[in-house]
Short mmCIF file of C-alpha atoms and ligand atoms in Angstrom, two decimals:
data_model
loop_
_atom_site.label_atom_id
_atom_site.label_comp_id
_atom_site.label_asym_id
_atom_site.label_seq_id
_atom_site.Cartn_x
_atom_site.Cartn_y
_atom_site.Cartn_z
CA UNK A 1 -52.01 -118.15 -280.15
CA UNK A 2 -53.29 -116.40 -277.11
CA UNK A 3 -50.95 -113.29 -276.78
CA UNK A 4 -50.78 -110.66 -274.17
CA UNK A 5 -48.51 -107.58 -275.49
CA UNK A 6 -47.53 -105.77 -272.41
CA UNK A 7 -46.31 -102.69 -274.33
CA UNK A 8 -46.31 -101.19 -277.74
CA UNK A 9 -46.80 -97.64 -279.08
CA UNK A 10 -49.92 -98.41 -282.33
CA UNK A 11 -49.97 -94.41 -282.13
CA UNK A 12 -46.46 -94.26 -283.92
CA UNK A 13 -46.19 -92.41 -287.18
CA UNK A 14 -44.65 -95.82 -288.11
CA UNK A 15 -48.04 -96.98 -288.14
CA UNK A 16 -49.74 -93.94 -290.11
CA UNK A 17 -49.89 -95.68 -293.35
CA UNK A 18 -51.82 -98.78 -292.31
CA UNK A 19 -52.81 -98.85 -288.34
CA UNK A 20 -56.77 -99.40 -289.40
CA UNK A 21 -55.95 -102.39 -291.40
CA UNK A 22 -53.19 -104.01 -289.72
CA UNK A 23 -55.05 -103.87 -286.28
CA UNK A 24 -57.86 -105.85 -286.76
CA UNK A 25 -55.31 -108.24 -288.57
CA UNK A 26 -53.33 -108.26 -284.97
CA UNK A 27 -56.64 -109.76 -283.03
CA UNK A 28 -57.26 -112.42 -285.54
CA UNK A 29 -53.59 -113.35 -285.87
CA UNK A 30 -53.39 -113.92 -281.95
CA UNK A 31 -53.05 -110.78 -280.38
CA UNK A 32 -55.94 -111.77 -277.62
CA UNK A 33 -54.81 -108.38 -275.61
CA UNK A 34 -52.11 -105.90 -276.01
CA UNK A 35 -51.48 -102.60 -274.00
CA UNK A 36 -50.65 -99.20 -276.05
CA UNK A 37 -48.40 -97.04 -273.90
CA UNK A 38 -48.13 -93.41 -273.12
CA UNK A 39 -45.55 -90.99 -273.83
CA UNK A 40 -46.39 -87.70 -273.51
CA UNK A 41 -49.39 -85.82 -273.32
CA UNK A 42 -50.32 -86.71 -276.48
CA UNK A 43 -49.34 -89.80 -276.77
CA UNK A 44 -51.42 -90.62 -273.68
CA UNK A 45 -54.58 -89.22 -275.17
CA UNK A 46 -53.49 -91.52 -278.85
CA UNK A 47 -53.49 -94.75 -276.40
CA UNK A 48 -57.16 -93.98 -274.77
CA UNK A 49 -58.16 -93.21 -278.35
CA UNK A 50 -57.04 -96.53 -279.69
CA UNK A 51 -58.79 -98.11 -276.25
CA UNK A 52 -61.73 -96.73 -277.27
CA UNK A 53 -62.00 -97.92 -280.40
CA UNK A 54 -60.85 -101.72 -280.01
CA UNK A 55 -62.12 -103.88 -277.22
CA UNK A 56 -58.65 -105.92 -277.10
CA UNK A 57 -56.61 -102.52 -276.78
CA UNK A 58 -55.96 -101.08 -273.24
CA UNK A 59 -54.07 -97.84 -272.42
CA UNK A 60 -51.40 -96.22 -270.37
CA UNK A 61 -51.14 -92.44 -269.30
CA UNK A 62 -47.60 -90.86 -268.50
CA UNK A 63 -44.86 -88.78 -269.46
CA UNK A 64 -41.71 -90.40 -270.14
CA UNK A 65 -38.18 -89.17 -269.19
CA UNK A 66 -37.51 -88.60 -272.85
CA UNK A 67 -40.84 -86.43 -273.65
CA UNK A 68 -41.00 -84.10 -270.51
CA UNK A 69 -41.28 -80.74 -271.08
CA UNK A 70 -38.41 -77.80 -270.52
CA UNK A 71 -39.78 -76.10 -267.31
CA UNK A 72 -41.09 -76.97 -264.11
CA UNK A 73 -44.44 -74.74 -264.78
CA UNK A 74 -44.54 -76.70 -267.97
CA UNK A 75 -44.35 -79.81 -266.45
CA UNK A 76 -47.08 -78.92 -263.43
CA UNK A 77 -49.31 -77.95 -265.96
CA UNK A 78 -49.34 -81.41 -268.07
CA UNK A 79 -49.40 -83.37 -265.09
CA UNK A 80 -52.63 -82.11 -264.14
CA UNK A 81 -54.11 -82.78 -267.74
CA UNK A 82 -52.83 -86.24 -266.89
CA UNK A 83 -54.84 -86.53 -264.28
CA UNK A 84 -57.79 -85.24 -265.93
CA UNK A 85 -57.36 -87.75 -268.34
CA UNK A 86 -57.95 -90.31 -266.50
CA UNK A 87 -61.44 -89.94 -266.08
CA UNK A 88 -62.03 -90.52 -269.84
CA UNK A 89 -61.34 -93.62 -269.93
CA UNK A 90 -62.31 -96.98 -268.25
CA UNK A 91 -59.40 -98.71 -269.88
CA UNK A 92 -56.31 -97.08 -268.56
CA UNK A 93 -54.17 -99.96 -266.64
CA UNK A 94 -51.13 -98.21 -265.25
CA UNK A 95 -49.67 -94.74 -265.45
CA UNK A 96 -46.64 -95.06 -267.84
CA UNK A 97 -43.94 -95.40 -269.16
CA UNK A 98 -42.43 -93.16 -266.75
CA UNK A 99 -38.59 -92.92 -265.19
CA UNK A 100 -35.31 -91.86 -266.09
CA UNK A 101 -33.14 -92.08 -268.84
CA UNK A 102 -29.77 -90.93 -268.91
CA UNK A 103 -28.98 -92.11 -272.38
CA UNK A 104 -30.74 -89.34 -274.31
CA UNK A 105 -30.68 -87.29 -271.76
CA UNK A 106 -28.49 -85.92 -268.90
CA UNK A 107 -29.31 -82.27 -268.60
CA UNK A 108 -32.28 -82.44 -267.06
CA UNK A 109 -31.71 -85.25 -264.74
CA UNK A 110 -33.67 -83.27 -261.39
CA UNK A 111 -36.77 -82.30 -263.71
CA UNK A 112 -36.63 -86.32 -265.09
CA UNK A 113 -36.81 -87.27 -261.35
CA UNK A 114 -39.28 -84.82 -260.30
CA UNK A 115 -41.47 -86.17 -263.16
CA UNK A 116 -40.91 -89.59 -262.15
CA UNK A 117 -41.62 -89.05 -258.46
CA UNK A 118 -44.91 -86.88 -259.06
CA UNK A 119 -46.24 -89.72 -261.29
CA UNK A 120 -45.59 -92.09 -259.02
CA UNK A 121 -47.57 -90.33 -256.81
CA UNK A 122 -50.58 -89.70 -259.32
CA UNK A 123 -50.59 -93.71 -260.10
CA UNK A 124 -51.16 -93.81 -255.94
CA UNK A 125 -53.62 -91.41 -256.10
CA UNK A 126 -55.65 -93.52 -258.89
CA UNK A 127 -54.93 -96.79 -257.68
CA UNK A 128 -53.02 -97.92 -260.54
CA UNK A 129 -49.30 -99.60 -260.96
CA UNK A 130 -46.55 -97.94 -263.00
CA UNK A 131 -44.56 -99.33 -266.35
CA UNK A 132 -41.43 -97.76 -265.65
CA UNK A 133 -38.53 -96.87 -268.51
CA UNK A 134 -34.95 -96.73 -267.13
CA UNK A 135 -32.25 -96.86 -269.08
CA UNK A 136 -28.29 -95.83 -267.76
CA UNK A 137 -29.96 -94.88 -264.60
CA UNK A 138 -29.91 -97.89 -262.32
CA UNK A 139 -29.15 -96.36 -259.02
CA UNK A 140 -30.91 -93.28 -259.31
CA UNK A 141 -33.97 -95.67 -260.26
CA UNK A 142 -33.69 -97.59 -257.33
CA UNK A 143 -33.27 -95.08 -255.06
CA UNK A 144 -36.58 -93.19 -256.01
CA UNK A 145 -38.76 -96.37 -255.84
CA UNK A 146 -37.21 -96.90 -252.39
CA UNK A 147 -37.84 -93.23 -251.03
CA UNK A 148 -41.36 -93.32 -252.95
CA UNK A 149 -43.87 -96.29 -252.08
CA UNK A 150 -45.33 -97.79 -254.91
CA UNK A 151 -49.11 -98.71 -253.51
CA UNK A 152 -50.18 -100.92 -257.10
CA UNK A 153 -47.12 -102.35 -258.15
CA UNK A 154 -44.63 -101.89 -260.91
CA UNK A 155 -43.11 -103.30 -263.99
CA UNK A 156 -40.18 -102.66 -265.68
CA UNK A 157 -40.81 -102.39 -269.36
CA UNK A 158 -38.18 -103.68 -271.56
CA UNK A 159 -36.33 -104.38 -268.80
CA UNK A 160 -32.35 -104.19 -268.87
CA UNK A 161 -30.49 -106.78 -268.18
CA UNK A 162 -28.93 -105.75 -264.91
CA UNK A 163 -28.67 -108.23 -262.56
CA UNK A 164 -28.36 -105.56 -259.64
CA UNK A 165 -31.59 -103.75 -260.86
CA UNK A 166 -33.52 -106.89 -261.25
CA UNK A 167 -32.50 -108.26 -257.67
CA UNK A 168 -33.99 -105.09 -256.28
CA UNK A 169 -37.04 -105.30 -258.42
CA UNK A 170 -37.97 -108.48 -257.49
CA UNK A 171 -37.44 -107.62 -253.76
CA UNK A 172 -39.74 -104.62 -254.09
CA UNK A 173 -42.43 -107.43 -255.53
CA UNK A 174 -42.21 -105.66 -259.28
CA UNK A 175 -42.84 -107.59 -262.23
CA UNK A 176 -39.76 -108.04 -265.17
CA UNK A 177 -41.21 -107.33 -268.77
CA UNK A 178 -39.25 -108.93 -271.41
CA UNK A 179 -38.87 -107.40 -275.06
CA UNK A 180 -36.63 -107.77 -278.28
CA UNK A 181 -33.00 -107.70 -276.84
CA UNK A 182 -34.14 -111.24 -274.99
CA UNK A 183 -33.73 -112.76 -278.39
CA UNK A 184 -30.71 -110.83 -279.84
CA UNK A 185 -27.42 -112.77 -279.55
CA UNK A 186 -25.00 -110.19 -278.01
CA UNK A 187 -28.11 -109.96 -274.71
CA UNK A 188 -25.19 -112.61 -273.24
CA UNK A 189 -26.75 -112.48 -269.93
CA UNK A 190 -30.67 -112.65 -271.02
CA UNK A 191 -30.73 -116.47 -269.75
CA UNK A 192 -29.44 -115.30 -266.58
CA UNK A 193 -31.65 -112.75 -265.69
CA UNK A 194 -34.84 -115.00 -267.37
CA UNK A 195 -33.84 -117.33 -265.00
CA UNK A 196 -34.02 -114.76 -261.69
CA UNK A 197 -37.45 -113.87 -262.56
CA UNK A 198 -40.05 -116.00 -261.18
CA UNK A 199 -42.92 -117.65 -263.04
CA UNK A 200 -45.40 -115.13 -261.67
CA UNK A 201 -43.24 -112.28 -261.93
CA UNK A 202 -42.55 -111.64 -265.87
CA UNK A 203 -44.47 -110.12 -268.97
CA UNK A 204 -43.77 -109.88 -272.62
CA UNK A 205 -43.90 -106.97 -274.67
CA UNK A 206 -43.18 -105.85 -278.06
CA UNK A 207 -42.49 -101.84 -277.49
CA UNK A 208 -43.45 -101.67 -281.41
CA UNK A 209 -42.61 -100.46 -284.07
CA UNK A 210 -39.14 -100.31 -282.24
CA UNK A 211 -36.86 -103.14 -281.08
CA UNK A 212 -37.63 -105.93 -283.48
CA UNK A 213 -36.89 -109.62 -282.26
CA UNK A 214 -34.54 -111.78 -284.01
CA UNK A 215 -35.14 -112.74 -286.79
CA UNK A 216 -36.87 -109.62 -287.65
CA UNK A 217 -34.42 -107.50 -286.18
CA UNK A 218 -34.04 -104.22 -288.16
CA UNK A 219 -37.52 -104.04 -289.57
CA UNK A 220 -40.64 -102.47 -288.19
CA UNK A 221 -42.03 -104.35 -285.06
CA UNK A 222 -45.53 -104.89 -284.09
CA UNK A 223 -47.44 -106.86 -281.27
CA UNK A 224 -47.64 -110.44 -283.34
CA UNK A 225 -44.00 -110.51 -282.84
CA UNK A 226 -44.09 -111.20 -278.74
CA UNK A 227 -44.47 -114.84 -279.83
CA UNK A 228 -40.64 -114.81 -280.41
CA UNK A 229 -40.10 -113.11 -276.81
CA UNK A 230 -42.17 -116.23 -275.73
CA UNK A 231 -40.05 -118.77 -277.41
CA UNK A 232 -36.66 -117.43 -276.16
CA UNK A 233 -38.22 -117.98 -272.48
CA UNK A 234 -39.59 -121.25 -273.25
CA UNK A 235 -36.14 -122.31 -274.54
CA UNK A 236 -34.48 -120.66 -271.45
CA UNK A 237 -36.67 -121.87 -268.40
CA UNK A 238 -37.09 -125.64 -270.58
CA UNK A 239 -40.59 -125.17 -270.93
CA UNK A 240 -43.24 -125.17 -273.79
CA UNK A 241 -44.15 -122.22 -276.09
CA UNK A 242 -47.99 -122.73 -274.43
CA UNK A 243 -46.82 -122.88 -270.67
CA UNK A 244 -44.49 -119.73 -271.10
CA UNK A 245 -47.70 -117.70 -273.04
CA UNK A 246 -50.32 -118.62 -270.35
CA UNK A 247 -48.10 -117.48 -267.34
CA UNK A 248 -46.99 -114.41 -269.07
CA UNK A 249 -50.60 -113.48 -270.16
CA UNK A 250 -52.05 -114.53 -266.44
CA UNK A 251 -49.27 -112.34 -264.94
CA UNK A 252 -50.29 -109.10 -267.23
CA UNK A 253 -54.14 -109.80 -266.40
CA UNK A 254 -52.99 -109.71 -262.59
CA UNK A 255 -50.87 -106.65 -262.83
CA UNK A 256 -53.28 -104.66 -265.07
CA UNK A 257 -56.70 -106.19 -263.09
CA UNK A 258 -58.05 -107.02 -266.80
CA UNK A 259 -60.13 -110.00 -266.42
NI1 LIG B 1 -41.91 -97.91 -274.90
#
């Protein structure tokens, strides 16, 4: 296997007990490359540290809608620090995860939007793609992306199975990243969404330690399980595992600009 997990969080505390043993094992067992995603200032620093330590790990930097601070002043301060972080590593491949989340947070929508827009600007400045988190905020997310041009393209991480969103994302030439829910039995329209996405526009990810795919639902997830997402896409598209694996790999290399 030659897997590329385009989004996970290896700095998560759920890996504290065995991170050092686990990471080399992931690589031995088929995870050729992975992107450990930032979600806060601290999380971004952690992702960079992991990328420094392990050749096959890359990092993103960003403040997620669920991790933005309470005030605009503090947000501005953190965004400045985020920009400084970029200078500390050559393995930062995207600004993310950034976006809007009205599922977990509804009382700070304006600040979420500001953080999203400011980080799109940051990505453009750094010449990086963005990795987007969106939940229960489809229209506002699309609105912001239409009004704020992303120079280096974008990825909808753990893409919701929302036809409208995927349609608009593809119009923008963005990438759609499929995660564990793709395999869930209650994701009834997953096949329809999978078939909407062209072969050069999808990625696969685990979002570990969360969102374990079937048959491991409920357990701690890790990047090896990205193979179950590949399997599902192969089934739906009537391709072999290897074909989908190779497409996802090439797509990830292209969007993250990795040799
Ligand atoms: Ni994530």
